[in-house]
mmCIF file of C-alpha atoms in Angstrom:
data_model
loop_
_atom_site.group_PDB
_atom_site.id
_atom_site.type_symbol
_atom_site.label_atom_id
_atom_site.label_comp_id
_atom_site.label_asym_id
_atom_site.label_seq_id
_atom_site.Cartn_x
_atom_site.Cartn_y
_atom_site.Cartn_z
ATOM 1 C CA MET A 144 -31.063 8.292 8.858
ATOM 2 C CA LYS A 145 -28.395 8.030 6.155
ATOM 3 C CA THR A 146 -25.978 5.135 6.093
ATOM 4 C CA LYS A 147 -22.334 6.087 6.237
ATOM 5 C CA LYS A 148 -20.399 5.618 3.004
ATOM 6 C CA ILE A 149 -17.526 3.128 3.230
ATOM 7 C CA PRO A 150 -14.417 4.333 1.354
ATOM 8 C CA LEU A 151 -13.152 1.795 -1.182
ATOM 9 C CA ARG A 152 -9.629 1.521 -2.540
ATOM 10 C CA LYS A 153 -8.029 -0.734 -5.157
ATOM 11 C CA CYS A 154 -5.246 -3.138 -4.220
ATOM 12 C CA ILE A 155 -2.265 -2.699 -6.547
ATOM 13 C CA GLY A 156 -1.503 -6.431 -6.357
ATOM 14 C CA CYS A 157 -4.820 -8.057 -7.234
ATOM 15 C CA ASN A 158 -6.785 -5.007 -8.527
ATOM 16 C CA GLU A 159 -9.743 -5.765 -6.252
ATOM 17 C CA MET A 160 -11.779 -2.984 -4.660
ATOM 18 C CA LYS A 161 -11.850 -3.382 -0.870
ATOM 19 C CA SER A 162 -12.667 -1.180 2.078
ATOM 20 C CA LYS A 163 -9.878 1.154 3.138
ATOM 21 C CA LYS A 164 -9.582 -0.491 6.558
ATOM 22 C CA GLU A 165 -8.800 -3.899 5.046
ATOM 23 C CA LEU A 166 -5.768 -2.599 3.118
ATOM 24 C CA ILE A 167 -2.279 -1.395 4.027
ATOM 25 C CA ARG A 168 -1.240 2.016 2.675
ATOM 26 C CA ILE A 169 2.201 2.746 1.271
ATOM 27 C CA VAL A 170 2.926 6.459 0.898
ATOM 28 C CA HIS A 171 5.507 8.300 -1.220
ATOM 29 C CA ASN A 172 5.994 11.928 -0.159
ATOM 30 C CA LYS A 173 7.387 14.957 -1.990
ATOM 31 C CA PHE A 174 10.838 14.431 -0.429
ATOM 32 C CA GLY A 175 11.182 11.081 -2.193
ATOM 33 C CA GLU A 176 10.667 8.970 0.945
ATOM 34 C CA THR A 177 8.519 5.857 0.790
ATOM 35 C CA ASN A 178 7.007 4.421 3.978
ATOM 36 C CA VAL A 179 4.302 2.098 5.223
ATOM 37 C CA ASP A 180 1.487 4.292 6.573
ATOM 38 C CA LEU A 181 -0.489 2.558 9.304
ATOM 39 C CA THR A 182 -2.614 5.596 10.146
ATOM 40 C CA GLY A 183 -3.744 6.226 6.568
ATOM 41 C CA LYS A 184 -3.293 9.973 7.031
ATOM 42 C CA ALA A 185 0.324 10.664 6.047
ATOM 43 C CA HIS A 186 0.927 13.290 3.383
ATOM 44 C CA GLY A 187 1.891 12.134 -0.090
ATOM 45 C CA ARG A 188 0.755 9.839 -2.839
ATOM 46 C CA GLY A 189 -0.647 6.587 -1.538
ATOM 47 C CA ALA A 190 -0.980 3.065 -2.870
ATOM 48 C CA TYR A 191 -2.871 0.250 -1.203
ATOM 49 C CA ILE A 192 -2.109 -3.453 -0.896
ATOM 50 C CA CYS A 193 -4.106 -6.342 0.577
ATOM 51 C CA ASN A 194 -3.041 -7.773 3.893
ATOM 52 C CA ASN A 195 -1.895 -11.121 2.454
ATOM 53 C CA LYS A 196 1.337 -12.614 1.151
ATOM 54 C CA HIS A 197 -0.014 -13.404 -2.322
ATOM 55 C CA CYS A 198 -0.522 -9.727 -3.185
ATOM 56 C CA PHE A 199 2.801 -8.806 -1.556
ATOM 57 C CA GLU A 200 4.731 -11.370 -3.610
ATOM 58 C CA LYS A 201 3.052 -10.235 -6.829
ATOM 59 C CA THR A 202 3.791 -6.578 -6.021
ATOM 60 C CA LYS A 203 7.441 -7.228 -5.218
ATOM 61 C CA LYS A 204 8.071 -9.572 -8.161
ATOM 62 C CA SER A 205 6.593 -7.281 -10.808
ATOM 63 C CA LYS A 206 7.860 -4.050 -9.154
ATOM 64 C CA ILE A 207 4.409 -2.460 -9.198
ATOM 65 C CA LEU A 208 5.402 0.043 -6.484
ATOM 66 C CA ASN A 209 8.272 1.328 -8.636
ATOM 67 C CA ARG A 210 5.875 2.026 -11.508
ATOM 68 C CA THR A 211 3.185 3.477 -9.253
ATOM 69 C CA PHE A 212 5.488 6.020 -7.605
ATOM 70 C CA LYS A 213 7.852 6.421 -10.595
ATOM 71 C CA ALA A 214 10.804 5.906 -8.243
ATOM 72 C CA ASP A 215 13.071 3.115 -7.007
ATOM 73 C CA ILE A 216 11.674 1.537 -3.860
ATOM 74 C CA GLU A 217 14.216 0.491 -1.234
ATOM 75 C CA GLU A 218 14.313 -3.049 0.134
ATOM 76 C CA ALA A 219 13.624 -1.664 3.642
ATOM 77 C CA VAL A 220 10.106 -0.665 2.553
ATOM 78 C CA TYR A 221 9.387 -4.225 1.431
ATOM 79 C CA GLU A 222 10.751 -5.537 4.755
ATOM 80 C CA LYS A 223 8.447 -3.218 6.734
ATOM 81 C CA LEU A 224 5.527 -4.250 4.557
ATOM 82 C CA ILE A 225 6.064 -7.999 5.006
ATOM 83 C CA LYS A 226 6.488 -7.444 8.750
ATOM 84 C CA GLU A 227 3.054 -5.761 8.868
ATOM 85 C CA ILE A 228 1.475 -8.533 6.811
ATOM 86 C CA ASP A 229 2.887 -11.237 9.110
ATOM 87 C CA GLU A 230 1.424 -9.583 12.230
#
């Protein structure tokens, strides 16, 4: 019997490859909205971040999300993201 392949994604904060379930997805859709995607199935371009404060701080400080999505990211998105990391 074949073993099931585990999908890997790269964290935009630390550039480490981790399993998709370990990361939090941030999605930017075609309407210009950016949200935290807990299901991992929302439509749009996605970026992944580790579930720790170190990667969050690095991402926020260097504005990696702005470069990734080529758009200005609202402070509310960062607030939702830190809320998910704290839980």
